[in-house]
Short mmCIF file of C-alpha atoms and ligand atoms in Angstrom, two decimals:
data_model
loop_
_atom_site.label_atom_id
_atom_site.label_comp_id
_atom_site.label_asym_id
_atom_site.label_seq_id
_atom_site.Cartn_x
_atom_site.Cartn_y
_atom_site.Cartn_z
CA UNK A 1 28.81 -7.30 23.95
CA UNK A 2 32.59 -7.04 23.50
CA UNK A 3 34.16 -3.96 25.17
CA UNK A 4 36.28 -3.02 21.76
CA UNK A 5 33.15 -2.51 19.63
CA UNK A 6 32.96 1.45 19.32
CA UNK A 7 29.41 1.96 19.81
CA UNK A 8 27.92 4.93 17.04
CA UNK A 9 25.58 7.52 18.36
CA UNK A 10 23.74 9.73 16.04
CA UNK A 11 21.59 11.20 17.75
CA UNK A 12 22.11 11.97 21.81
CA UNK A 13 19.38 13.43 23.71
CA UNK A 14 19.65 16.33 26.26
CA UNK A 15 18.76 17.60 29.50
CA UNK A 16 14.97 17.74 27.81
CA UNK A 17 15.13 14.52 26.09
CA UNK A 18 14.85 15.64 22.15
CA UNK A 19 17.27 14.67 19.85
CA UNK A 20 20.49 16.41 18.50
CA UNK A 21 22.65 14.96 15.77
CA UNK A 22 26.23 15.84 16.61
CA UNK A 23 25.93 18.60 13.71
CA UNK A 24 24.14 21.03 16.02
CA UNK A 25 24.73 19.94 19.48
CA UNK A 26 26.68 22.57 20.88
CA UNK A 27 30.05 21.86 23.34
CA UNK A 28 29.37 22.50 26.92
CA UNK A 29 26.03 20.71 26.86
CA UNK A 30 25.27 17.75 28.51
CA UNK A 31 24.45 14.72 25.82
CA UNK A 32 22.95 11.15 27.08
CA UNK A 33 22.78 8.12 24.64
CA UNK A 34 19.24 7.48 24.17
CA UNK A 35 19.46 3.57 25.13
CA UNK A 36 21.35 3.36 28.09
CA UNK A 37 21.21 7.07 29.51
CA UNK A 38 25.13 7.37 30.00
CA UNK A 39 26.84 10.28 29.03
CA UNK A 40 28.28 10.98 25.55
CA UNK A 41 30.65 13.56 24.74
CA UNK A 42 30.08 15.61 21.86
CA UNK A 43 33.53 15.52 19.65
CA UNK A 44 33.79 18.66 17.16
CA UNK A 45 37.30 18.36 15.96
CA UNK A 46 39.43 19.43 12.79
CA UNK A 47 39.83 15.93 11.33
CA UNK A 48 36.96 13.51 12.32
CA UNK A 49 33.44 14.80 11.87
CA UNK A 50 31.82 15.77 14.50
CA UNK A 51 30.21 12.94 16.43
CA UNK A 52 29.33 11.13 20.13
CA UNK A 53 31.55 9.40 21.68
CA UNK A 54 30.24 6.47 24.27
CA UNK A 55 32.41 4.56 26.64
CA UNK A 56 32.23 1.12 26.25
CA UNK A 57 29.85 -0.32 27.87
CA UNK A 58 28.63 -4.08 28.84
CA UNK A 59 24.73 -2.73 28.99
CA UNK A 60 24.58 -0.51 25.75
CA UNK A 61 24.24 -2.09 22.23
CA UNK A 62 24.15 -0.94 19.00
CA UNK A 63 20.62 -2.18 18.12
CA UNK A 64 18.70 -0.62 21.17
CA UNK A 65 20.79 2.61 20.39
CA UNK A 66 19.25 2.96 16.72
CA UNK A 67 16.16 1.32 17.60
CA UNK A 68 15.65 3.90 20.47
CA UNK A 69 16.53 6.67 18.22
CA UNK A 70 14.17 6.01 15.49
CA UNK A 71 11.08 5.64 17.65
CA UNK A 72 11.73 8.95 19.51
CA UNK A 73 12.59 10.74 16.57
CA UNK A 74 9.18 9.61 14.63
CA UNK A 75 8.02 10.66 18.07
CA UNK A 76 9.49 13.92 17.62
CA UNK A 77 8.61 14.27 13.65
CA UNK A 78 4.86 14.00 14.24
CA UNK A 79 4.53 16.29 17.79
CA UNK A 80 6.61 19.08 15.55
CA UNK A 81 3.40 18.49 12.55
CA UNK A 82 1.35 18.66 14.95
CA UNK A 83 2.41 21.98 16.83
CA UNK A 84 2.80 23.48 13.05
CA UNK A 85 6.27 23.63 13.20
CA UNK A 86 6.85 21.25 10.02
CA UNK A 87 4.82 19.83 7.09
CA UNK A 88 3.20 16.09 7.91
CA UNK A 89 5.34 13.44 7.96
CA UNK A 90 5.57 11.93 3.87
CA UNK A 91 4.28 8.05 3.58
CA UNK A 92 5.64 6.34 0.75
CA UNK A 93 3.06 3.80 -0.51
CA UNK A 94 1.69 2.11 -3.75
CA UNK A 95 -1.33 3.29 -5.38
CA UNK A 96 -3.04 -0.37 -5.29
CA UNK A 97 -4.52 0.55 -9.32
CA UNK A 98 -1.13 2.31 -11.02
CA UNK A 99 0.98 0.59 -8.77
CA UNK A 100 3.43 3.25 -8.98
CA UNK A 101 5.50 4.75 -5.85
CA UNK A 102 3.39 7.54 -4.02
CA UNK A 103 3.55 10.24 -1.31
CA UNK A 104 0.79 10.13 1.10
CA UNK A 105 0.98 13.03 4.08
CA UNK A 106 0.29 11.16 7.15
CA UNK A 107 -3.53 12.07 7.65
CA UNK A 108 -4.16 15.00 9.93
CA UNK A 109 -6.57 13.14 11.74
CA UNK A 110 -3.84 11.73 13.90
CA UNK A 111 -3.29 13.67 16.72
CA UNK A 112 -0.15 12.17 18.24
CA UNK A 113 2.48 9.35 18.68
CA UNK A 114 3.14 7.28 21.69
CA UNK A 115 6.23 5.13 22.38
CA UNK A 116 6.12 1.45 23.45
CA UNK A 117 2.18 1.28 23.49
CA UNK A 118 0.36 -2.00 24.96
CA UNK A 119 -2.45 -3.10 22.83
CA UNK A 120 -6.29 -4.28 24.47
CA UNK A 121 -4.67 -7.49 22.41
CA UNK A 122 -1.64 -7.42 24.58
CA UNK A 123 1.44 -6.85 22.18
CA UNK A 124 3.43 -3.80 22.40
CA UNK A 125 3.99 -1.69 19.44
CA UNK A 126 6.92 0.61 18.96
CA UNK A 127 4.93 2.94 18.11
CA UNK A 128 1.23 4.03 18.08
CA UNK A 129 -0.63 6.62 15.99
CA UNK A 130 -3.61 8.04 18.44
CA UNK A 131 -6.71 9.17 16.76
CA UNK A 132 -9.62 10.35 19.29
CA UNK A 133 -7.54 8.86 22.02
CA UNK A 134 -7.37 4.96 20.62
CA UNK A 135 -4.31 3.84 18.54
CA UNK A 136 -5.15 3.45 15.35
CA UNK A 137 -2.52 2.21 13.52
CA UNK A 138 0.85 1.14 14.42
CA UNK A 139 5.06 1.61 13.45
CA UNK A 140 6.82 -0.77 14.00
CA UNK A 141 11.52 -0.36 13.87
CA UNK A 142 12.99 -2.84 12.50
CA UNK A 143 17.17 -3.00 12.94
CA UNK A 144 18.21 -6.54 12.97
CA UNK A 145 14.94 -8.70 13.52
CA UNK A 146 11.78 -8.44 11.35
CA UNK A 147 8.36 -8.04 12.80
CA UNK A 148 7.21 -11.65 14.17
CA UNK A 149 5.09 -13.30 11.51
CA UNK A 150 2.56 -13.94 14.60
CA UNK A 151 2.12 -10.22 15.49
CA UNK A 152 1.87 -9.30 12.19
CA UNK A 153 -0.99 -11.14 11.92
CA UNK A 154 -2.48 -10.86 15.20
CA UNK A 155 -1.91 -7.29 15.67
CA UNK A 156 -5.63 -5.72 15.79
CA UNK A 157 -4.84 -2.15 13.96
CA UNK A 158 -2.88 -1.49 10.37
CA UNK A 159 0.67 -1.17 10.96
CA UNK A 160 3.83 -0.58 8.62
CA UNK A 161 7.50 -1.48 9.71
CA UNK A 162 10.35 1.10 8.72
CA UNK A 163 14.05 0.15 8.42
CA UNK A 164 15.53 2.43 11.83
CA UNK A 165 18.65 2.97 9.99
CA UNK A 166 16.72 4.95 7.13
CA UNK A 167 14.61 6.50 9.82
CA UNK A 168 17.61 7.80 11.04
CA UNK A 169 18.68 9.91 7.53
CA UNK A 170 15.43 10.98 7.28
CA UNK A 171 12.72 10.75 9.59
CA UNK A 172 10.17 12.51 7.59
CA UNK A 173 9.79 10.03 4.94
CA UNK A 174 8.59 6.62 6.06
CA UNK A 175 9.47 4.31 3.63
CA UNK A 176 8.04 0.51 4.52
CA UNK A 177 9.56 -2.64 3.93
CA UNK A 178 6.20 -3.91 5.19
CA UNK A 179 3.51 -1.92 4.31
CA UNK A 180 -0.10 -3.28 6.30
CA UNK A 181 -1.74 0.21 6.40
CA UNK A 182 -5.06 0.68 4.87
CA UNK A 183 -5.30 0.42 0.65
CA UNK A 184 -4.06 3.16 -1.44
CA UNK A 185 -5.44 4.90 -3.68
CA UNK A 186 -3.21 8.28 -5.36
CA UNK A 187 -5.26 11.19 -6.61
CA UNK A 188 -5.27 10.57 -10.39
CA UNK A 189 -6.17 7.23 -9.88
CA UNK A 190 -9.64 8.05 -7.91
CA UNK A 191 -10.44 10.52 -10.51
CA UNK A 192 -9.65 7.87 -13.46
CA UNK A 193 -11.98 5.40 -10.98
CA UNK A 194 -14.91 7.49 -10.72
CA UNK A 195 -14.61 7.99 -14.79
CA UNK A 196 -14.83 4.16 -14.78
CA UNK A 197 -17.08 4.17 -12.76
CA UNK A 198 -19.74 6.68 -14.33
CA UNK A 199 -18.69 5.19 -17.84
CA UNK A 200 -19.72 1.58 -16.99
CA UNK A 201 -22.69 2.74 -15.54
CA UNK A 202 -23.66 4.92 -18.53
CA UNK A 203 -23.47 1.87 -21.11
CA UNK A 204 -25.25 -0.42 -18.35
CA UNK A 205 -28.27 1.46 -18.06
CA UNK A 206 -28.24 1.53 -22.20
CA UNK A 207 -27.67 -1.54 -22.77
CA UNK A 208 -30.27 -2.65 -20.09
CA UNK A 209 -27.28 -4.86 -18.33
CA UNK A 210 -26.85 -5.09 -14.60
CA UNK A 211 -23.26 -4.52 -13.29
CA UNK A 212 -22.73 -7.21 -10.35
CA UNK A 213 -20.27 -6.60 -7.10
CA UNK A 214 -18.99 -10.04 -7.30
CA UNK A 215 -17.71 -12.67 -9.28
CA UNK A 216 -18.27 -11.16 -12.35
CA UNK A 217 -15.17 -9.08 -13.28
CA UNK A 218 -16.39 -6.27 -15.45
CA UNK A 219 -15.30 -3.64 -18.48
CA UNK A 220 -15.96 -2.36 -21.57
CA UNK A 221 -15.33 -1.88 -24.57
CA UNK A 222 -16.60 -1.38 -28.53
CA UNK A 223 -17.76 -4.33 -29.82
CA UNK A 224 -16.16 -5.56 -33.02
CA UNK A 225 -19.17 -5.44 -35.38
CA UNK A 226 -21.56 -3.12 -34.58
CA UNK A 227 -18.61 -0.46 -32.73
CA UNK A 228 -20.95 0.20 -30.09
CA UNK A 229 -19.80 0.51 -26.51
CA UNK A 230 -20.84 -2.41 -24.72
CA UNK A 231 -20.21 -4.20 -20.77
CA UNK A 232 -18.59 -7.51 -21.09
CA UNK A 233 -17.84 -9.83 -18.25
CA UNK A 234 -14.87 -11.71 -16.93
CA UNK A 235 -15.07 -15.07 -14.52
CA UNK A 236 -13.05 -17.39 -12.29
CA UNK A 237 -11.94 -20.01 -14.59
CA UNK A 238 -9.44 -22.69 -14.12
CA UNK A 239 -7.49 -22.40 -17.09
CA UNK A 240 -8.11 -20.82 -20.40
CA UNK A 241 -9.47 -23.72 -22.20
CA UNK A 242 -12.09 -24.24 -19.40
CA UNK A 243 -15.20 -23.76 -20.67
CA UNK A 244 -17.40 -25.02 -18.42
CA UNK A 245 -20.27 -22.67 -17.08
CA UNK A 246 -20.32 -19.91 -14.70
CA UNK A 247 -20.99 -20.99 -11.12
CA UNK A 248 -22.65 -17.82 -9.86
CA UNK A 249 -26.48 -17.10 -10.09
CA UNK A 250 -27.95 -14.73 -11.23
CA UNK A 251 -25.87 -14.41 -14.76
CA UNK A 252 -25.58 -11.30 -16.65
CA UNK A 253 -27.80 -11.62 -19.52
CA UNK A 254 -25.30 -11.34 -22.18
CA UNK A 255 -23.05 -14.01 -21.09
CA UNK A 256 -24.78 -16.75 -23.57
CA UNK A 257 -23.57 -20.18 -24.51
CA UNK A 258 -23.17 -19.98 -28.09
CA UNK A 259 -21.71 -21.82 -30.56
CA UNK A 260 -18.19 -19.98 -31.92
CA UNK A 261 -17.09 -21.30 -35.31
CA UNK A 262 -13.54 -19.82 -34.13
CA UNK A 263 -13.60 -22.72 -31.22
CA UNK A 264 -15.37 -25.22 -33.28
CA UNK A 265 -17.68 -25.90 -30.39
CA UNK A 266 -20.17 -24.30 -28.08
CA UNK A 267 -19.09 -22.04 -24.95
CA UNK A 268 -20.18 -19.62 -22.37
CA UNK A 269 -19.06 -16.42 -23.99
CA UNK A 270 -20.03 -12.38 -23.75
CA UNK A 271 -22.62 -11.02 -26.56
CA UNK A 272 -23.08 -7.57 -27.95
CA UNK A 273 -26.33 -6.87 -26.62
CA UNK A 274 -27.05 -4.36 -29.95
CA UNK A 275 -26.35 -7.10 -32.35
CA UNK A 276 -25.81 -10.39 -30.34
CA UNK A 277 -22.46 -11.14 -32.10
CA UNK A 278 -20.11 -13.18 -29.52
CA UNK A 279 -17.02 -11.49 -28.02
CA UNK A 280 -14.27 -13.97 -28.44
CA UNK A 281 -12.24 -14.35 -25.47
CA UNK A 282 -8.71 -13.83 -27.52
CA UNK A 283 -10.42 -9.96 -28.13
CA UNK A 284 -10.94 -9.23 -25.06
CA UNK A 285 -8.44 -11.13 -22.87
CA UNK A 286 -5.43 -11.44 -25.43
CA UNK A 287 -5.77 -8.22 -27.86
CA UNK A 288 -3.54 -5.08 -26.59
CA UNK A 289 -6.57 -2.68 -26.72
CA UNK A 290 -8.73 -5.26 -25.29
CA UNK A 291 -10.39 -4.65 -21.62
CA UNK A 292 -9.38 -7.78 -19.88
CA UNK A 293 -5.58 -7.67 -21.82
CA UNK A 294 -3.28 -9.46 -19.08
CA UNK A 295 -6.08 -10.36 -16.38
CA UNK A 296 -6.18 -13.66 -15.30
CA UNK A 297 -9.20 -14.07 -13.24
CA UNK A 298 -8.43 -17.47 -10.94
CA UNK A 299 -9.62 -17.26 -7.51
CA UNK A 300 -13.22 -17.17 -6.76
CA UNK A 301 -12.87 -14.86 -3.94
CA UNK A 302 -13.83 -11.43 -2.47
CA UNK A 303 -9.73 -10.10 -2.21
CA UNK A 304 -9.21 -11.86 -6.01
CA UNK A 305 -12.08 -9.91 -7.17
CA UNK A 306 -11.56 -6.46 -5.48
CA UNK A 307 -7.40 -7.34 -7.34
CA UNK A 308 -8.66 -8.02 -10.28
CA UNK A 309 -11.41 -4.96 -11.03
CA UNK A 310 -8.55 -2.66 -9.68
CA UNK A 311 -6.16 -4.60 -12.92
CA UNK A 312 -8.92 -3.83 -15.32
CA UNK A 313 -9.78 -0.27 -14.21
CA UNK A 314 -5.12 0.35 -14.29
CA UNK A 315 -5.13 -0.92 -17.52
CA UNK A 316 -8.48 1.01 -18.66
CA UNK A 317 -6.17 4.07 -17.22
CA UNK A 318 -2.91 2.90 -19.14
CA UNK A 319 -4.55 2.39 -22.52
CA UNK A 320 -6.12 5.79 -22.36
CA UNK A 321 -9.73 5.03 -22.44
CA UNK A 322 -10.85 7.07 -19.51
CA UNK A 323 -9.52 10.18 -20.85
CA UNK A 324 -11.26 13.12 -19.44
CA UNK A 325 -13.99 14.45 -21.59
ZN1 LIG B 401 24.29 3.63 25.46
ZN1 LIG B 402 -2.49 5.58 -8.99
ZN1 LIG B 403 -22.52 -5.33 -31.58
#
């Protein structure tokens, strides 16, 4: 580290290690620099704003200084929530069904942070969330280096990786670059869920259809001839024009192979169950108000499913079919 580079301190701990920004540390006071422990001194002039100077030093770097900073003052952030000083630190996430930006409080279930904790699985996490005593999820400060690819995978609780610089302006908003916590769900979005939910259920039971957990995506909608409300099934397929049959047993009983005078050939495709008329594919999958408008199921796969019924119930939400009654 070269000796000219002017090393930037915003925050400087004191005598009792918490953090002051150089806006109300007060002159007179001894100041430290959080990496390397040496003293700062506090400069409150007429001209420059007020700030920490640090000598130069061959030890002290720039990184460790920010990096330090931004663990102890999430550190700080959450045991001020938690002795009801401040309102819970703000989580911004992504409700996995709207998709839109989100602020989730961080749950009052945790009961503290600590600094630099070792893992049963041996890495060491800037920072861990403690719930009943056992970390149970993880922060991790990035300033210059990501998160290695092999922690992130190996690391055995949730975690989410915040920029320290932006921890730094405001440490009660994490805001991830990486965000590994558990799924997301906002408020409006579970409501508009359980509607589904009860909805789907409703016309199942009348229409004497079974709603599977896997495989086969589901919706509904009116059908085109008779205008009654009816469940109709999406698949894994390879492409559109594959036609070939479902590959999972047992098969909802309207999914028939019929013969569609719009194909010109035979195909596996949904049926009203009221008045057996077939649901063409381009209704459902390529008609605005249709249920499956934009989904492309692909993958034959738990995680592809889960994605895709989340899709269907966001765009049941966007197109306004689970108003509240
Ligand atoms: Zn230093
Ligand atoms: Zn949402
Ligand atoms: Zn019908």
């Amino acid at each position: 580290m070269s000796k000219n580079v002017k090393l930037k301190v915003p925050f400087a701990f004191d005598d009792e290690k918490r953090l002051y920004n150089p806006h109300i540390a007060e002159k007179g006071r001894h100041y430290f620099c959080p990496a390397c422990k040496d003293t700062v001194i506090l400069r409150k002039g007429e001209i420059k704003a007020p700030h920490f100077a640090h000598k130069a030093s061959e030890t002290c770097n720039q990184e460790t200084i920010i990096h330090r900073i931004a663990k102890q003052l999430i550190l700080q952030v959450i045991s001020d929530w938690k002795a009801g000083q401040i309102d819970p630190p703000i989580l911004k996430r992504t409700c996995e069904i709207c998709r839109k930006p989100k602020d989730q409080p961080l749950p009052d279930k945790v009961e503290c942070a600590m600094l630099e904790y070792r893992m049963s699985d041996g890495f060491v996490v800037d920072v861990a969330l403690m719930v009943e005593n056992e970390p149970a999820a993880a922060i991790e400060i990035k300033v210059s280096h990501a998160v290695d690819e092999n922690k992130a995978e190996l690391l055995s609780v949730p975690f989410i990786e915040l920029e320290g610089q932006k921890v730094i302006e405001d440490p009660h908003a994490f805001e991830p670059i990486h965000d590994q916590f558990l799924s997301f769900t906002c408020g409006t979005c579970k409501q508009a869920k359980t509607r589904f939910q009860v909805k789907v259920n409703q016309i199942a039971k009348q229409t004497g259809v079974e709603l599977p957990n896997r495989y086969y995506r589901y919706g509904f909608c009116e059908c085109w001839r008779c205008k009654r409300e009816i469940i109709v099934f999406a698949w894994p397929k390879a492409s559109e024009w594959d036609y070939s049959a479902p590959k999972v047993k047992p098969m909802p009983k309207t999914i028939q192979y019929r013969y569609s005078k719009t194909v010109g050939s035979n195909y596996w495709a949904n049926t009203c169950p009221h008045c057996k008329s077939i649901q063409g594919d381009w209704h459902l999958f390529s008609e605005p108000d249709g249920p499956f408008f934009g989904i492309r199921c692909k993958e034959n796969s738990q995680d592809a499913y889960k994605r895709d019924m989340q899709n269907i119930i966001g765009y049941a939400i966007y197109n306004g079919v689970l108003a509240e009654s």
